[in-house]
Coordinates of C-alpha atoms in Angstrom, one line a residue:
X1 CA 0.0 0.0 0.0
X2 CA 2.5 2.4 1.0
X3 CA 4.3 1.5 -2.5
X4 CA 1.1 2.1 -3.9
X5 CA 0.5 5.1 -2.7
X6 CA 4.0 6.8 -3.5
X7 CA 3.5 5.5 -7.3
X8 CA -0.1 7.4 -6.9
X9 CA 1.6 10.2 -5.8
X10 CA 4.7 10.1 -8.3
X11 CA 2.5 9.8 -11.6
X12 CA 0.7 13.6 -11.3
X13 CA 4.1 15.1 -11.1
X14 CA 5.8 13.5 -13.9
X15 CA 2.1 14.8 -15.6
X16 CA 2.6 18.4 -14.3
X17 CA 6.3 17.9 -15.8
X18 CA 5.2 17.6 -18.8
X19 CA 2.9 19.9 -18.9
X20 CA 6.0 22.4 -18.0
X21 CA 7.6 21.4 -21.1
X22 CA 4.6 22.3 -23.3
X23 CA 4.5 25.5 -22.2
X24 CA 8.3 26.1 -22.6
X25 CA 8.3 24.7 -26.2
X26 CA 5.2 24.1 -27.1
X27 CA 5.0 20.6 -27.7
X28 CA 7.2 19.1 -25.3
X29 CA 10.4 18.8 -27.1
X30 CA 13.4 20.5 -26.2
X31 CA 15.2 23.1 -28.3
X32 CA 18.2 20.6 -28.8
X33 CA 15.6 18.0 -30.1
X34 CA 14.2 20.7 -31.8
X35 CA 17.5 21.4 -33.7
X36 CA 18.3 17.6 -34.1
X37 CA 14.7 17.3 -35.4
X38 CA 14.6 19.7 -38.0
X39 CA 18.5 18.6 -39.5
X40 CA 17.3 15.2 -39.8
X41 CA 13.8 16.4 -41.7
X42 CA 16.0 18.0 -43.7
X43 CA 18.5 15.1 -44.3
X44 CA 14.9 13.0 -45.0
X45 CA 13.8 15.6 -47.5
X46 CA 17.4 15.5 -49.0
X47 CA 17.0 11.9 -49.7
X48 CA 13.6 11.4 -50.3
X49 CA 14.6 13.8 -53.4
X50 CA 17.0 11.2 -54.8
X51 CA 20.2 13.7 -54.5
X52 CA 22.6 15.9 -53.0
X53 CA 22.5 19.7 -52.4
X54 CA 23.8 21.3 -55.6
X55 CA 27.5 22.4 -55.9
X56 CA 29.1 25.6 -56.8
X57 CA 29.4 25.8 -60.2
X58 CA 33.9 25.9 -60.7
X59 CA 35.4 29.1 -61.2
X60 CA 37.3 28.0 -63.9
X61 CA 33.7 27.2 -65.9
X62 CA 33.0 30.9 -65.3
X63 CA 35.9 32.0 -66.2
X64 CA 35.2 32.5 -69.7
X65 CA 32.0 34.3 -69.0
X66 CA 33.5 37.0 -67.1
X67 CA 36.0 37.8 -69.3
X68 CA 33.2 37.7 -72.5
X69 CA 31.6 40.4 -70.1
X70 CA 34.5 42.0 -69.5
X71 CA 35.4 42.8 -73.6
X72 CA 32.0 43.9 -73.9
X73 CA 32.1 46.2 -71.2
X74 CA 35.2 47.4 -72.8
X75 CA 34.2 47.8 -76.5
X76 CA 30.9 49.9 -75.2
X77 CA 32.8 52.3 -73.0
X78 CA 35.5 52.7 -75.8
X79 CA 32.5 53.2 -78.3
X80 CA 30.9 55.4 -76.5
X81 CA 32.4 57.0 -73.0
X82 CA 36.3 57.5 -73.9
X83 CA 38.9 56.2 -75.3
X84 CA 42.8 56.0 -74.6
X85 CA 45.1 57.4 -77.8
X86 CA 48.7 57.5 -77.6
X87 CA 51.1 60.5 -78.8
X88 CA 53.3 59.4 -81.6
X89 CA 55.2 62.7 -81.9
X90 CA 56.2 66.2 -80.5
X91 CA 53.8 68.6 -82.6
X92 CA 51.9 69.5 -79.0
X93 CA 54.8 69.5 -77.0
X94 CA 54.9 70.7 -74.1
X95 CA 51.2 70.1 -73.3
X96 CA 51.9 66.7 -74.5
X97 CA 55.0 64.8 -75.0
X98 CA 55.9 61.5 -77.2
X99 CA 54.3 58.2 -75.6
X100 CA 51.8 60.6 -73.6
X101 CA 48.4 58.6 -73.1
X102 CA 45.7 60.7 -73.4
X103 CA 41.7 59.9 -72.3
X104 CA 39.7 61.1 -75.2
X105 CA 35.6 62.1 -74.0
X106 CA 33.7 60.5 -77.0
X107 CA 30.4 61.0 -74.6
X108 CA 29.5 64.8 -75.7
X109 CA 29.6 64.7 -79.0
X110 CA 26.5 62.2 -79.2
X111 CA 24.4 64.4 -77.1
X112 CA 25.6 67.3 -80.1
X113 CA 28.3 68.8 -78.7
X114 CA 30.6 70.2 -81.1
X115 CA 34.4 71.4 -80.5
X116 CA 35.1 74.7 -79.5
X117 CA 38.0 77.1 -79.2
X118 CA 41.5 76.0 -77.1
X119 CA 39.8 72.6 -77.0
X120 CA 42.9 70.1 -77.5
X121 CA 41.1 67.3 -79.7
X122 CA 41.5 63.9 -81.6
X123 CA 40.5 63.6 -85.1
X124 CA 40.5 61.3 -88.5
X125 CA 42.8 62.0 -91.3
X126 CA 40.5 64.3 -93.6
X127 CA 42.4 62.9 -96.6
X128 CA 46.6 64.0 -97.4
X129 CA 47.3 65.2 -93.9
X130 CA 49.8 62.4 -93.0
X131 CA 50.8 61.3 -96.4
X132 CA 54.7 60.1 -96.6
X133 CA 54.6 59.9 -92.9
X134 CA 55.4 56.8 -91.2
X135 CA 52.8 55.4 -89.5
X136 CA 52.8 52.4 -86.6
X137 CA 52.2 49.0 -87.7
X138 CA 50.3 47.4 -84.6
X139 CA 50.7 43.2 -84.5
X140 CA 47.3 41.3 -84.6
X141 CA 46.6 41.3 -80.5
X142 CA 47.8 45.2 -80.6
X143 CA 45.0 45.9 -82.7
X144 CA 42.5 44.1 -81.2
X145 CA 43.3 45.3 -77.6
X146 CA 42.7 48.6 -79.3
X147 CA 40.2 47.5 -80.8
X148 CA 38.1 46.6 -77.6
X149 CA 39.9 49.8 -75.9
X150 CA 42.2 48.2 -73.3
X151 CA 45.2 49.6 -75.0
X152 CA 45.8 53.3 -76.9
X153 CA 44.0 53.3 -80.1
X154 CA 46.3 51.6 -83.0
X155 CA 44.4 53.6 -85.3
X156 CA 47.3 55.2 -87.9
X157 CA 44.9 57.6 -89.2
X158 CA 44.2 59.7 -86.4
X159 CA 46.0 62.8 -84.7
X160 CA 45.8 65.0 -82.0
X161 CA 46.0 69.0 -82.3
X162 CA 44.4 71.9 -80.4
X163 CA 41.4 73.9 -82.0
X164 CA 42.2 77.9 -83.0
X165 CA 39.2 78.8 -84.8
X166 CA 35.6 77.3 -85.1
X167 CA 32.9 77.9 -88.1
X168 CA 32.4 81.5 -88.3
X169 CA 35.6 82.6 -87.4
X170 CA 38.3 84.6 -89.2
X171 CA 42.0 83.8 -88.4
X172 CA 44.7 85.0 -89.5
X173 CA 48.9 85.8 -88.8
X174 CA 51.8 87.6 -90.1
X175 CA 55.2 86.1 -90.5
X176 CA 56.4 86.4 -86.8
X177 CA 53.2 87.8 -85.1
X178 CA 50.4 86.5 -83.4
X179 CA 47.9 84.4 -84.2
X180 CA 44.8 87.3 -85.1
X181 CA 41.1 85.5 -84.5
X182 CA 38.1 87.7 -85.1
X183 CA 40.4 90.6 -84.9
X184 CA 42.0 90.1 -81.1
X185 CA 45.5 89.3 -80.9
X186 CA 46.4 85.9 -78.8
X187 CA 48.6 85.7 -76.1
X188 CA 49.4 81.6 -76.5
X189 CA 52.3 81.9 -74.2
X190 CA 50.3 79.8 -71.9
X191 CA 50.4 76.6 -74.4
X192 CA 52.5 76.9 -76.5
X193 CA 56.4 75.4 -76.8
X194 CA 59.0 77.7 -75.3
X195 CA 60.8 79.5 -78.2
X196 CA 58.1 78.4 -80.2
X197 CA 57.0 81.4 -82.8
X198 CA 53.1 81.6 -83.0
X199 CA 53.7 81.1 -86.6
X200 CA 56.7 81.4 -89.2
X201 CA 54.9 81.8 -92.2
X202 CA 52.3 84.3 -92.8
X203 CA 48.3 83.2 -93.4
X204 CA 44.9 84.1 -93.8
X205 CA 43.1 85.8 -93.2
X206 CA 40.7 82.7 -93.5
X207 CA 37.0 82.5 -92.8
X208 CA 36.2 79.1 -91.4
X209 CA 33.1 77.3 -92.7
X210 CA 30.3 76.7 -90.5
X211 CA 30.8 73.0 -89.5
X212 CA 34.5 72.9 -89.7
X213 CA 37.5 73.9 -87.5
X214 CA 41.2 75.2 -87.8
X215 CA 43.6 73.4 -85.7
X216 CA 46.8 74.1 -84.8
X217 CA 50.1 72.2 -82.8
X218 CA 51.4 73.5 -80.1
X219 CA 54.8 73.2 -81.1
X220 CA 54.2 75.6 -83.7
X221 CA 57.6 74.7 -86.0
X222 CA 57.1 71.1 -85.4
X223 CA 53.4 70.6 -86.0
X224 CA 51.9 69.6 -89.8
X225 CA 48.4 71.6 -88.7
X226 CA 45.9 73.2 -90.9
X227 CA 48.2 75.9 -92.4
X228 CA 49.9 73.6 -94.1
X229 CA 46.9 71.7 -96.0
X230 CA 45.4 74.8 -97.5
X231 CA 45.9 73.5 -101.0
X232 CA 43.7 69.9 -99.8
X233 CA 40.0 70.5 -99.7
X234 CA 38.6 72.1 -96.7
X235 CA 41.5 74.7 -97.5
X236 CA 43.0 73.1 -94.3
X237 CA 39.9 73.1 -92.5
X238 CA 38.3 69.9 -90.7
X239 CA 34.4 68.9 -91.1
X240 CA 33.0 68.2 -87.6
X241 CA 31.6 65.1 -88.2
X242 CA 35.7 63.6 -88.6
X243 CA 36.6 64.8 -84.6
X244 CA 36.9 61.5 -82.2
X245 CA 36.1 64.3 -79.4
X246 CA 38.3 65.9 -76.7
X247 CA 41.1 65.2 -75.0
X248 CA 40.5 65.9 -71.6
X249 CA 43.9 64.3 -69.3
X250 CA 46.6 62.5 -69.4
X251 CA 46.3 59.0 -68.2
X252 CA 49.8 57.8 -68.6
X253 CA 53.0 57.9 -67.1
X254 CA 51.4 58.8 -63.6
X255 CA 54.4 61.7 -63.4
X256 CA 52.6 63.8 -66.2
X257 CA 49.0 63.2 -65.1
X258 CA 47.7 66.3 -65.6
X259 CA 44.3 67.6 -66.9
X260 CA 43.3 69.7 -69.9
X261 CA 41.7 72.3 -69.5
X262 CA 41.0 75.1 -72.2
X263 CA 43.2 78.8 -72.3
X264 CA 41.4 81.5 -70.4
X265 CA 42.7 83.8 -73.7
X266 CA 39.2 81.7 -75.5
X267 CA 37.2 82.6 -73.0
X268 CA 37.0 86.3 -73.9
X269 CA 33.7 88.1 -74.6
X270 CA 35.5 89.9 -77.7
X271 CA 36.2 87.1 -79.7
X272 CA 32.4 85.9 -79.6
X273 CA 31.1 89.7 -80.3
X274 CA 33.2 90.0 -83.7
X275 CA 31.7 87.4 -84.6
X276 CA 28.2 88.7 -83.7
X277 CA 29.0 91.6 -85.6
X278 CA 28.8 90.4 -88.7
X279 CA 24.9 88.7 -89.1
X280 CA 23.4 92.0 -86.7
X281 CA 25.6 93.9 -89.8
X282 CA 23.8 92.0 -92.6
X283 CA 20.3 91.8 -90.3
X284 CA 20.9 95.8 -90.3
X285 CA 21.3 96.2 -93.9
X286 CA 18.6 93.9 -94.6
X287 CA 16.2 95.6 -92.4
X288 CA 17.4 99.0 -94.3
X289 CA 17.0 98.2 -98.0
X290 CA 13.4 98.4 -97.6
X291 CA 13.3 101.7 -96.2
X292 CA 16.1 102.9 -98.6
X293 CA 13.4 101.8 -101.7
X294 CA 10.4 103.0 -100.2
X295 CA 11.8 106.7 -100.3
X296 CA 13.6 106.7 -103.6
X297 CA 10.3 105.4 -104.9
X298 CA 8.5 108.3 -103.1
X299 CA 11.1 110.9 -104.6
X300 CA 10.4 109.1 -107.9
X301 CA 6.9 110.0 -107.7
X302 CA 7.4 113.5 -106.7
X303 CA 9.6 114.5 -109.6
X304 CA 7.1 112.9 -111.8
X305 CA 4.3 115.2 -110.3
X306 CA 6.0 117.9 -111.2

C-alpha cells in the first residue's frame, strides 16, 4: 500500500512535468531535439529527393563568361564613353610629350556637342594630312586590344591637335606675329612650346566654314596643322563630323598626369562679339533696304508730279 500510494503520488508530477515542457516549447520537445529534429527532416527531404545539395558551379567554368563580359564592357565604353590614344610625336609638345596617353571624352559629341576654341582634340585624317609619314604597324593582338579599348587606339589615321578657330571665325597671322582671331590678338604663351614662334609663315586671313574647325600644334615649328593643308579640300579646314572628341587628361606615365583644361585667352567676350558683328551687320542692312526703296520710290513720284 505504502508502494502504492508513492507511485499514486509520483505519476501527477511526472504529468505536471510535462505539462512544464509544453508550455516552454510548445509541444514538449526541447530546443536541442528541436534542432536535431529539424536537421534530420531536412537530411529525409534530402534523400527522399534522390540527390545531393547542388555544388558551386567551378570558377574555372565561369571564367570564360566573365572575361566575355569583360570585352564587352570594354568595346561599349571605348564606343561610347572614352577612349585612350597614344602621342606618336612632339607637334603638342609641351602640353603633351611622345608616348603621352591621353583619355579622349567621345560621350558629348553624341548628345551634339561640337568642338570649340582652345579645346585640344582627336581627329580622323581628312584625306593628305599624313601622307609620306610613317605610320605604326600594330601586330594582330595590338590591334584588337585597341580594338576593344584596353590599349591606346592603333588607329594610324588619327592625330591630336588643339582647335584655334571654329565655323564663323576669321583667323589669320603675319610672319612672326600673333595668331589674329576675329580681330583680337592671342597671347598663346600659356600653351604653346617655349621658343616656339606663334607662326613662321604668314596666313589668312581665313574665314572658317560653319561645320568645320582650324587646328593648330602647339609646337608651332614642329606641327603639320591646318596651315599647311590649305591646298587639300577644306583649304585646311576639318568637317565636324571627322573629330573622335576631346582630349580631356593625361592617363599615362602617372608623373605627367595632368588635366586639360581650355586657355582663359578663349574665354574672352571679344572674340564671340566680332563674330556677332557680322549677321546683326547683314540683319541691319537687310532691315534698311526696304526703307532705302520705299523713299527713292516716293522721290520718284514727286519728280514725276511735277
Amino acid at each position: 500500500m505504502a508502494v502504492g500510494a508513492r507511485s499514486g503520488h509520483d505519476e501527477p508530477e511526472k504529468r505536471a512535468d510535462e505539462a512544464i515542457g509544453d508550455e516552454a516549447t510548445g509541444d514538449g520537445v526541447t530546443d536541442d531535439e528541436r534542432a536535431h529534429d529539424d536537421g534530420g527532416g531536412d537530411g529525409e527531404a534530402a534523400g527522399r529527393s534522390g540527390g545531393s545539395p547542388k555544388k558551386p558551379r567551378s570558377f574555372w567554368k565561369e571564367l570564360p563568361l566573365l572575361i566575355g563580359i569583360a570585352l564587352v564592357l570594354a568595346l561599349l565604353i571605348k564606343t561610347f564613353l572614352v577612349q585612350a590614344f597614344s602621342i606618336p610625336s612632339e607637334s603638342m609638345m609641351n602640353t603633351l610629350q611622345r608616348g603621352d596617353r591621353v583619355l579622349v571624352d567621345k560621350l558629348t559629341p553624341w548628345f551634339g556637342s561640337e568642338p570649340e576654341r582652345g579645346e585640344v582634340v582627336v581627329f580622323h585624317d581628312p584625306g593628305g594630312w599624313l601622307e609620306g609619314q610613317k605610320t605604326p604597324d600594330p601586330n594582330v593582338v595590338q590591334k584588337f586590344l585597341s580594338f576593344i579599348g584596353l590599349m591606346p587606339s592603333a588607329e594610324e589615321k588619327d592625330l591630336i591637335k588643339r582647335v584655334i578657330a571654329v565655323g564663323g571665325d576669321t583667323v589669320s597671322c603675319k610672319e612672326g606675329g600673333k595668331v589674329v582671331l576675329n580681330g583680337v590678338a592671342l597671347d598663346e604663351s600659356a600653351y604653346l612650346y617655349p621658343g616656339s614662334m606663334p607662326c613662321q609663315d604668314s596666313f589668312g586671313p581665313i574665314k572658317v566654314p560653319d561645320g568645320r574647325i582650324w587646328v593648330m600644334g602647339d609646337n608651332r615649328q614642329n606641327s603639320l596643322d591646318s596651315r599647311f593643308h590649305q591646298q587639300l579640300p577644306g583649304g585646311g579646314t576639318i568637317a565636324n563630323d571627322l573629330v573622335v572628341g576631346r582630349a580631356v587628361v593625361i592617363a599615362w606615365p602617372v608623373t605627367r598626369w595632368a588635366t586639360l583644361p581650355v586657355p582663359d585667352i578663349f574665354d574672352q567676350p571679344a572674340l564671340n562679339q566680332a563674330v556677332a558683328a557680322a549677321p546683326l551687320g547683314a540683319a541691319g542692312l537687310a532691315g534698311a533696304l526696304p526703307l532705302v526703296l520705299w523713299r527713292r520710290k516716293k522721290r520718284t513720284a514727286g519728280h514725276t508730279a511735277e
